[in-house]
Amino acid sequence: MAFTTDLPPRVELSNGVAGVISLFRKASRDPSTAIPVEQLSRPILSGRRIWRWHSVSGPEEVAHVLSGNAANYPRSKVIHSVMGQEMRHSLFVAGDATHRWQRRAILERYSLRKCLSHVPMFRSLIAQETRDLPSGKSLRFNVADIIENVTLRASLKTVCQSYDPPDLRPLRRALDAFSDGTLRVSRSDVFKLPLILSARLKQGEAGWLAALKRDLSAEIDCRAKPGAAPQDDVLQTLLAARNPADGQPMPKRQILSNLMMMIVAGHEPPASAISWAIYLLATHPHVQKKARSEAEALRGQPVKGSLAMMPYLTAVLEETMRLYPVVPILLRDTLEADKIRGCPVAAGSFMIVPVYAMHRSPLFWYEPDRFIPERFLQDRAPRNAFLPFSTGSRSCIGKTFAMVEMQIVLAEFLLRFRFSATPDRVPVPRTVMSLRPKGGVWLDAERL
């Protein structure tokens, strides 16, 4: 008998405000577990642990921090430190002026037109990665493992076409080590040590991605040579980009940092979201059946039209990202004193946007811990209460690419398999870069 559950796995939030030692332990193990449970019912929390902090989860307060007064709330220096040496020069953590021109240069690569042109690639990669699964009508496999291979290869091909390793396992191990090491809050981050010292504490971790960095660096040099054949990828766009302020090309270290950032951030979050979506469908058979019927009805239809005609499958993905946000916590610094809904915010305060708590708050969602895709086909949540890709000028640059990829990959898996879950394989949500299913997503599957 298939295993079903009405309440999907969730993060155990903190009861009360943690002390310094407890805060560090929680943040280093899983930052989401440091979110106070009170945040579910209170739009603003404030306190002082090491430094003055404020945590906002109300739509108006979040809009003020991320959009209305965004210049006063840049990405936290903690993020600069956590990103490590590999991505410190990327647009993800760049200053406003650099961020604006580099974002404009790259956005064309992630237009809807360009993203739709990748659909045949997505389908080809799914066929490739499922080819070696055990034969037979019924099988059990780690869906998350297969999906991460698909999204990683898609990310590599989009960012740098010529980088296509035959065996992804070494790169996957390096990326996992990087996520568990560098993309983890350390003592240097919690205590806001100078970035140069923080980098020294983490420099031993840089070797995890040394091979990828070396290969991408060589490809940049090769492409920069006179007469080199142009390719249709992000790297080519970065090489052609010019700073409108002085007409200068993007420095190599920024190109390399941006490539690394797009590969890391471009594959893990969508892989996590698709994996969670399939798990939720496996534990809710009636929803899975309805989503599959929609995918089957559109089989063979033109890509552009069919994506727009997948409202239920899209609602499944949106509800999945509500329960398991791609980025569950956003961190900002405060440059100048401010006031948010009457609450004074001192300069230098640490600003937190706990997306996970906002997405699970009964203030904005009915039955917030349940998986109910229909909620996205009915009344919409208040603006800025649903932030799958953040909002404002620093929202995810690849959100269109991610949505197209997730729609196609989820639909293709539903057309290939009927999934069911078993109680001995329940994934545990854990925050690294995204809210990942720890231990993978092992499911029973029936070939269709």
Coordinates of C-alpha atoms in Angstrom, one line a residue:
M1 CA 0.0 0.0 0.0
A2 CA 1.3 3.5 -0.9
F3 CA 2.3 5.7 1.9
T4 CA 0.5 9.1 2.1
T5 CA 0.6 12.0 4.5
D6 CA -1.4 15.1 4.9
L7 CA 1.4 17.1 6.5
P8 CA 4.7 17.1 4.5
P9 CA 8.0 17.3 6.3
R10 CA 8.9 20.7 7.7
V11 CA 11.7 22.5 9.4
E12 CA 11.5 22.6 13.2
L13 CA 11.7 26.3 14.0
S14 CA 13.3 27.6 17.2
N15 CA 11.2 28.0 20.3
G16 CA 12.1 31.4 21.7
V17 CA 15.1 33.5 20.7
A18 CA 18.3 31.5 20.9
G19 CA 21.4 32.4 22.9
V20 CA 24.7 33.1 21.2
I21 CA 26.1 29.6 21.4
S22 CA 22.7 28.0 20.4
L23 CA 22.3 30.5 17.6
F24 CA 25.7 29.6 16.1
R25 CA 25.0 25.9 16.4
K26 CA 21.7 26.3 14.7
A27 CA 22.9 28.6 12.0
S28 CA 25.9 26.5 11.1
R29 CA 23.9 23.3 11.0
D30 CA 20.8 24.7 9.3
P31 CA 20.0 28.4 9.3
S32 CA 16.3 27.8 8.9
T33 CA 16.1 26.2 12.3
A34 CA 17.2 29.5 13.9
I35 CA 14.0 31.2 12.8
P36 CA 11.8 31.8 15.9
V37 CA 8.4 30.1 15.7
E38 CA 6.9 33.4 16.8
Q39 CA 7.7 34.7 13.3
L40 CA 4.8 32.7 12.0
S41 CA 2.4 35.1 13.7
R42 CA 4.4 38.3 14.1
P43 CA 5.4 40.4 11.1
I44 CA 8.4 42.0 12.9
L45 CA 10.7 40.6 15.5
S46 CA 13.7 42.5 17.0
G47 CA 16.5 41.6 19.4
R48 CA 20.2 41.7 20.1
R49 CA 22.5 38.6 20.0
I50 CA 26.0 39.6 19.1
W51 CA 24.5 42.5 17.0
R52 CA 21.2 44.3 16.8
W53 CA 18.8 42.4 14.5
H54 CA 15.3 42.7 13.0
S55 CA 13.4 40.0 11.2
V56 CA 10.5 41.0 9.0
S57 CA 7.9 38.7 7.4
G58 CA 4.9 40.9 6.8
P59 CA 4.3 41.8 3.1
E60 CA 4.5 45.5 3.6
E61 CA 7.7 45.3 5.7
V62 CA 9.3 42.9 3.2
A63 CA 8.4 45.2 0.3
H64 CA 10.1 48.1 2.2
V65 CA 13.3 46.2 2.7
L66 CA 13.6 44.5 -0.7
S67 CA 12.0 47.1 -3.0
G68 CA 10.9 50.4 -1.5
N69 CA 14.1 51.3 0.4
A70 CA 16.3 48.5 -1.1
A71 CA 19.4 50.8 -1.4
N72 CA 19.5 51.1 2.4
Y73 CA 19.5 47.3 2.7
P74 CA 22.2 45.7 0.6
R75 CA 23.0 42.0 0.7
S76 CA 24.7 41.3 4.0
K77 CA 28.4 41.1 4.3
V78 CA 27.7 37.7 5.9
I79 CA 26.6 36.6 2.4
H80 CA 29.9 37.9 0.9
S81 CA 31.8 35.8 3.4
V82 CA 29.6 32.7 3.0
M83 CA 29.9 32.8 -0.8
G84 CA 33.7 32.2 -0.4
Q85 CA 36.4 33.1 -2.8
E86 CA 34.8 31.4 -5.8
M87 CA 31.9 33.8 -6.2
R88 CA 32.9 36.9 -4.3
H89 CA 33.2 38.9 -7.6
S90 CA 29.9 37.8 -9.1
L91 CA 26.9 40.1 -9.7
F92 CA 25.2 38.2 -6.8
V93 CA 27.1 40.3 -4.3
A94 CA 28.2 43.2 -6.5
G95 CA 27.6 46.8 -5.6
D96 CA 24.5 48.5 -7.1
A97 CA 26.3 50.1 -10.1
T98 CA 28.2 47.0 -11.1
H99 CA 25.1 44.8 -10.5
R100 CA 22.9 46.9 -12.7
W101 CA 25.0 46.9 -15.8
Q102 CA 26.0 43.2 -15.5
R103 CA 22.4 42.2 -14.9
R104 CA 21.3 44.0 -18.0
A105 CA 24.0 42.4 -20.0
I106 CA 23.0 38.9 -18.8
L107 CA 19.2 39.2 -18.8
E108 CA 18.8 38.5 -22.5
R109 CA 20.3 35.0 -22.0
Y110 CA 17.3 34.4 -19.6
S111 CA 14.5 35.8 -21.7
L112 CA 11.4 33.7 -22.2
R113 CA 12.3 33.3 -25.9
K114 CA 15.8 32.0 -25.1
C115 CA 14.6 29.8 -22.3
L116 CA 12.0 28.1 -24.6
S117 CA 14.8 27.3 -27.0
H118 CA 16.3 25.1 -24.3
V119 CA 13.3 22.8 -24.0
P120 CA 14.6 20.2 -26.5
M121 CA 17.8 20.1 -24.4
F122 CA 15.9 19.5 -21.2
R123 CA 14.0 16.6 -22.7
S124 CA 17.2 15.1 -24.2
L125 CA 18.9 15.3 -20.8
I126 CA 16.0 13.5 -19.1
A127 CA 16.1 10.7 -21.6
Q128 CA 19.9 10.5 -21.2
E129 CA 19.9 10.4 -17.4
T130 CA 17.0 7.9 -17.0
R131 CA 18.5 5.5 -19.6
D132 CA 20.5 3.6 -17.1
L133 CA 17.8 3.1 -14.4
P134 CA 17.1 -0.5 -13.6
S135 CA 14.9 -2.3 -16.1
G136 CA 11.5 -3.6 -15.3
K137 CA 8.0 -2.2 -14.9
S138 CA 8.5 -1.4 -11.2
L139 CA 11.6 0.1 -9.6
R140 CA 12.8 2.2 -6.7
F141 CA 15.4 5.0 -7.2
N142 CA 16.6 8.3 -5.8
V143 CA 14.6 10.8 -7.9
A144 CA 16.6 13.7 -6.5
D145 CA 19.9 12.2 -7.8
I146 CA 18.6 11.9 -11.4
I147 CA 17.1 15.3 -11.4
E148 CA 20.2 17.0 -10.1
N149 CA 22.2 15.4 -12.9
V150 CA 19.6 16.9 -15.4
T151 CA 19.7 20.4 -13.9
L152 CA 23.5 20.4 -13.6
R153 CA 24.1 19.4 -17.2
A154 CA 21.5 21.9 -18.3
S155 CA 23.3 24.6 -16.3
L156 CA 26.7 23.7 -17.7
K157 CA 25.4 23.7 -21.3
T158 CA 23.7 27.0 -20.8
V159 CA 26.7 28.7 -19.1
C160 CA 29.5 27.2 -21.1
Q161 CA 28.6 24.9 -24.0
S162 CA 32.0 23.4 -24.4
Y163 CA 32.2 22.2 -20.8
D164 CA 30.6 18.8 -20.9
P165 CA 32.2 16.2 -18.5
P166 CA 31.3 12.6 -19.4
D167 CA 31.1 11.7 -15.7
L168 CA 29.4 14.2 -13.4
R169 CA 30.3 12.4 -10.2
P170 CA 33.5 14.2 -9.4
L171 CA 31.9 17.6 -10.0
R172 CA 28.8 16.6 -8.0
R173 CA 31.1 15.6 -5.1
A174 CA 33.0 18.9 -5.4
L175 CA 29.8 20.9 -5.4
D176 CA 28.4 19.0 -2.4
A177 CA 31.6 19.7 -0.5
F178 CA 31.5 23.3 -1.5
S179 CA 27.8 23.6 -0.4
D180 CA 28.5 21.9 2.9
G181 CA 31.7 23.8 3.6
T182 CA 31.9 27.3 2.1
L183 CA 28.1 27.8 1.7
R184 CA 27.7 27.3 5.5
V185 CA 27.7 29.8 8.3
S186 CA 30.9 29.7 10.2
R187 CA 32.2 31.4 13.3
S188 CA 33.9 34.1 11.1
D189 CA 30.5 34.9 9.6
V190 CA 28.5 35.0 12.8
F191 CA 31.0 37.3 14.5
K192 CA 31.4 39.4 11.4
L193 CA 35.2 39.0 11.1
P194 CA 36.8 41.1 8.3
L195 CA 36.3 39.5 4.9
I196 CA 40.0 38.9 4.4
L197 CA 40.3 37.0 7.6
S198 CA 37.1 35.1 6.8
A199 CA 38.6 34.2 3.4
R200 CA 41.7 32.8 5.1
L201 CA 39.6 30.7 7.4
K202 CA 37.9 29.2 4.4
Q203 CA 40.7 29.2 1.9
G204 CA 41.3 25.5 2.5
E205 CA 37.8 24.8 1.0
A206 CA 38.6 26.5 -2.3
G207 CA 40.2 23.3 -3.6
W208 CA 36.8 21.6 -3.9
L209 CA 36.0 23.5 -7.1
A210 CA 39.6 23.9 -8.3
A211 CA 39.1 21.7 -11.4
L212 CA 36.0 23.5 -12.5
K213 CA 37.6 26.9 -11.9
R214 CA 40.7 25.8 -13.9
D215 CA 38.7 24.5 -16.8
L216 CA 36.5 27.6 -17.0
S217 CA 39.5 29.9 -16.8
A218 CA 41.1 28.0 -19.7
E219 CA 37.9 28.3 -21.7
I220 CA 37.8 32.1 -21.0
D221 CA 41.3 32.5 -22.3
C222 CA 40.6 30.4 -25.4
R223 CA 37.5 32.3 -26.3
A224 CA 39.3 35.7 -25.8
K225 CA 41.8 34.9 -28.5
P226 CA 41.4 36.7 -31.9
G227 CA 39.5 34.6 -34.3
A228 CA 37.9 32.3 -31.7
A229 CA 34.6 30.9 -32.9
P230 CA 31.7 32.5 -30.9
Q231 CA 29.3 30.2 -29.0
D232 CA 25.7 30.6 -28.0
D233 CA 26.1 30.6 -24.2
V234 CA 26.4 32.9 -21.1
L235 CA 30.2 32.9 -21.3
Q236 CA 30.0 34.5 -24.8
T237 CA 27.6 37.1 -23.5
L238 CA 29.9 38.0 -20.6
L239 CA 32.9 38.3 -23.0
A240 CA 31.0 40.7 -25.2
A241 CA 29.6 42.8 -22.4
R242 CA 30.9 46.3 -21.9
N243 CA 30.6 48.6 -18.9
P244 CA 28.5 51.6 -20.1
A245 CA 30.4 53.9 -17.8
D246 CA 33.8 53.5 -19.4
G247 CA 33.3 51.0 -22.3
Q248 CA 35.6 48.5 -20.7
P249 CA 35.1 44.7 -20.9
M250 CA 34.2 42.7 -17.8
P251 CA 37.4 41.7 -15.9
K252 CA 38.3 38.0 -16.1
R253 CA 37.8 37.5 -12.4
Q254 CA 34.3 38.8 -12.6
I255 CA 33.5 36.6 -15.6
L256 CA 34.9 33.5 -13.8
S257 CA 33.0 34.4 -10.6
N258 CA 29.7 34.9 -12.5
L259 CA 30.1 31.6 -14.3
M260 CA 30.8 29.8 -11.0
M261 CA 27.8 31.5 -9.4
M262 CA 25.4 30.6 -12.3
I263 CA 26.5 26.9 -12.3
V264 CA 26.1 26.5 -8.5
A265 CA 22.9 28.6 -8.2
G266 CA 21.5 27.5 -11.5
H267 CA 21.3 23.8 -10.8
E268 CA 20.7 23.2 -7.1
P269 CA 17.6 25.3 -6.4
P270 CA 15.5 24.0 -9.3
A271 CA 16.7 20.4 -8.6
S272 CA 15.5 20.8 -5.0
A273 CA 12.2 22.2 -6.0
I274 CA 11.4 19.5 -8.6
S275 CA 12.5 16.8 -6.2
W276 CA 10.2 18.1 -3.5
A277 CA 7.4 18.4 -6.1
I278 CA 7.7 14.8 -7.1
Y279 CA 7.8 13.7 -3.4
L280 CA 4.6 15.7 -2.7
L281 CA 2.9 14.2 -5.7
A282 CA 3.9 10.7 -4.6
T283 CA 2.3 11.3 -1.2
H284 CA -0.8 12.9 -2.8
P285 CA -1.9 10.5 -5.5
H286 CA -5.0 12.4 -6.5
V287 CA -2.9 15.5 -7.2
Q288 CA -0.4 13.5 -9.1
K289 CA -3.1 12.0 -11.3
K290 CA -4.5 15.4 -12.1
A291 CA -1.1 16.9 -12.9
R292 CA -0.3 13.9 -15.2
S293 CA -3.6 14.3 -17.0
E294 CA -2.7 17.9 -17.8
A295 CA 0.7 16.9 -19.1
E296 CA -0.7 14.1 -21.2
A297 CA -3.3 16.4 -22.8
L298 CA -0.6 18.7 -24.0
R299 CA 1.8 16.0 -25.3
G300 CA 3.0 17.0 -28.8
Q301 CA 1.7 20.6 -28.5
P302 CA 3.9 23.6 -29.4
V303 CA 6.2 24.4 -26.5
K304 CA 5.3 28.0 -26.0
G305 CA 1.6 27.4 -26.0
S306 CA 1.7 24.2 -23.9
L307 CA 3.6 25.9 -21.0
A308 CA 0.9 28.6 -20.8
M309 CA -1.7 25.8 -20.8
M310 CA -0.3 24.0 -17.7
P311 CA -2.0 26.0 -14.9
Y312 CA -2.3 23.0 -12.5
L313 CA 1.2 21.8 -13.0
T314 CA 2.4 25.3 -12.5
A315 CA 0.3 25.6 -9.3
V316 CA 1.9 22.3 -8.1
L317 CA 5.4 23.9 -8.5
E318 CA 4.3 27.2 -6.8
E319 CA 2.8 25.3 -3.9
T320 CA 6.0 23.3 -3.6
M321 CA 8.1 26.4 -3.5
R322 CA 5.8 27.9 -0.9
L323 CA 6.4 24.9 1.4
Y324 CA 10.0 24.5 0.4
P325 CA 11.3 28.0 -0.7
V326 CA 14.2 28.0 -3.1
V327 CA 15.9 30.4 -0.8
P328 CA 14.4 30.1 2.7
I329 CA 16.2 33.1 4.3
L330 CA 17.3 36.5 2.9
L331 CA 20.0 38.5 4.7
R332 CA 20.5 42.3 4.5
D333 CA 22.6 44.9 6.3
T334 CA 21.3 48.3 7.3
L335 CA 23.3 51.3 6.0
E336 CA 21.3 54.2 7.6
A337 CA 18.8 54.5 10.4
D338 CA 15.2 53.7 9.3
K339 CA 11.8 53.0 10.7
I340 CA 9.6 50.1 9.6
R341 CA 5.9 50.3 10.8
G342 CA 6.9 52.4 13.7
C343 CA 9.8 50.2 14.7
P344 CA 13.2 52.1 14.7
V345 CA 16.0 50.3 12.8
A346 CA 19.5 51.5 13.7
A347 CA 22.3 51.8 11.2
G348 CA 24.4 48.6 11.2
S349 CA 21.4 46.4 12.2
F350 CA 21.2 42.9 10.8
M351 CA 18.0 42.5 8.7
I352 CA 16.5 39.1 8.1
V353 CA 13.7 38.1 5.8
P354 CA 12.6 34.6 6.8
V355 CA 10.9 33.5 3.6
Y356 CA 10.2 30.0 5.1
A357 CA 8.2 31.5 8.0
M358 CA 6.3 33.9 5.7
H359 CA 5.3 31.0 3.4
R360 CA 4.0 29.0 6.4
S361 CA 2.3 31.8 8.2
P362 CA -1.4 31.4 9.0
L363 CA -1.7 35.2 8.6
F364 CA -1.4 34.8 4.8
W365 CA -2.3 31.2 4.1
Y366 CA -5.1 28.9 5.1
E367 CA -3.9 25.5 6.4
P368 CA -0.4 26.6 5.7
D369 CA 1.4 23.3 6.4
R370 CA -0.8 21.3 3.9
F371 CA 0.0 20.7 0.3
I372 CA -2.9 22.4 -1.6
P373 CA -1.9 23.4 -5.1
E374 CA -5.5 24.7 -5.8
R375 CA -4.8 27.7 -3.6
F376 CA -2.7 29.1 -6.4
L377 CA -5.6 28.7 -8.8
Q378 CA -8.0 30.6 -6.5
D379 CA -7.3 33.6 -4.3
R380 CA -3.8 34.9 -4.6
A381 CA -1.7 35.6 -1.5
P382 CA -1.0 39.2 -0.6
R383 CA 1.7 40.7 -2.8
N384 CA 5.2 39.9 -1.4
A385 CA 3.8 37.1 0.8
F386 CA 5.1 34.6 -1.8
L387 CA 8.7 35.1 -2.7
P388 CA 10.0 32.0 -4.6
F389 CA 12.6 34.1 -6.4
S390 CA 12.8 37.1 -4.0
T391 CA 11.7 40.5 -5.4
G392 CA 13.0 43.9 -6.3
S393 CA 16.2 44.7 -8.3
R394 CA 18.0 41.7 -6.7
S395 CA 15.5 39.1 -7.6
C396 CA 16.7 35.9 -9.1
I397 CA 18.1 36.6 -12.6
G398 CA 17.3 33.1 -13.8
K399 CA 13.7 32.8 -12.6
T400 CA 12.3 32.4 -16.1
F401 CA 14.8 29.8 -17.0
A402 CA 14.1 28.0 -13.7
M403 CA 10.3 28.0 -14.2
V404 CA 10.5 26.7 -17.8
E405 CA 13.0 24.0 -16.7
M406 CA 10.9 22.9 -13.7
Q407 CA 7.7 22.7 -15.8
I408 CA 9.3 20.6 -18.5
V409 CA 11.2 18.3 -16.2
L410 CA 8.3 17.7 -13.9
A411 CA 5.9 17.0 -16.8
E412 CA 8.4 14.7 -18.5
F413 CA 8.9 12.6 -15.3
L414 CA 5.1 12.4 -14.8
L415 CA 4.8 11.1 -18.4
R416 CA 7.4 8.4 -17.7
F417 CA 6.6 7.2 -14.2
R418 CA 3.8 6.9 -11.6
F419 CA 5.3 7.6 -8.2
S420 CA 4.5 6.3 -4.8
A421 CA 6.2 6.9 -1.4
T422 CA 7.0 4.6 1.4
P423 CA 7.3 5.5 5.1
D424 CA 10.9 4.3 5.5
R425 CA 12.2 7.0 3.1
V426 CA 10.9 10.4 4.3
P427 CA 13.2 13.2 3.2
V428 CA 14.3 15.8 5.7
P429 CA 14.4 19.5 4.7
R430 CA 17.9 21.0 5.2
T431 CA 19.0 24.5 4.2
V432 CA 22.3 24.8 2.2
M433 CA 21.9 27.1 -0.7
S434 CA 18.3 26.0 -1.1
L435 CA 16.0 23.9 1.1
R436 CA 17.3 20.5 0.0
P437 CA 15.8 17.1 0.7
K438 CA 18.5 15.6 2.9
G439 CA 19.1 11.9 2.0
G440 CA 17.6 12.3 -1.4
V441 CA 14.0 11.4 -2.5
W442 CA 13.7 7.7 -2.8
L443 CA 10.4 6.6 -4.3
D444 CA 8.8 3.6 -5.8
A445 CA 8.0 4.1 -9.5
E446 CA 6.0 2.4 -12.1
R447 CA 6.9 2.9 -15.7
L448 CA 4.2 4.2 -18.0

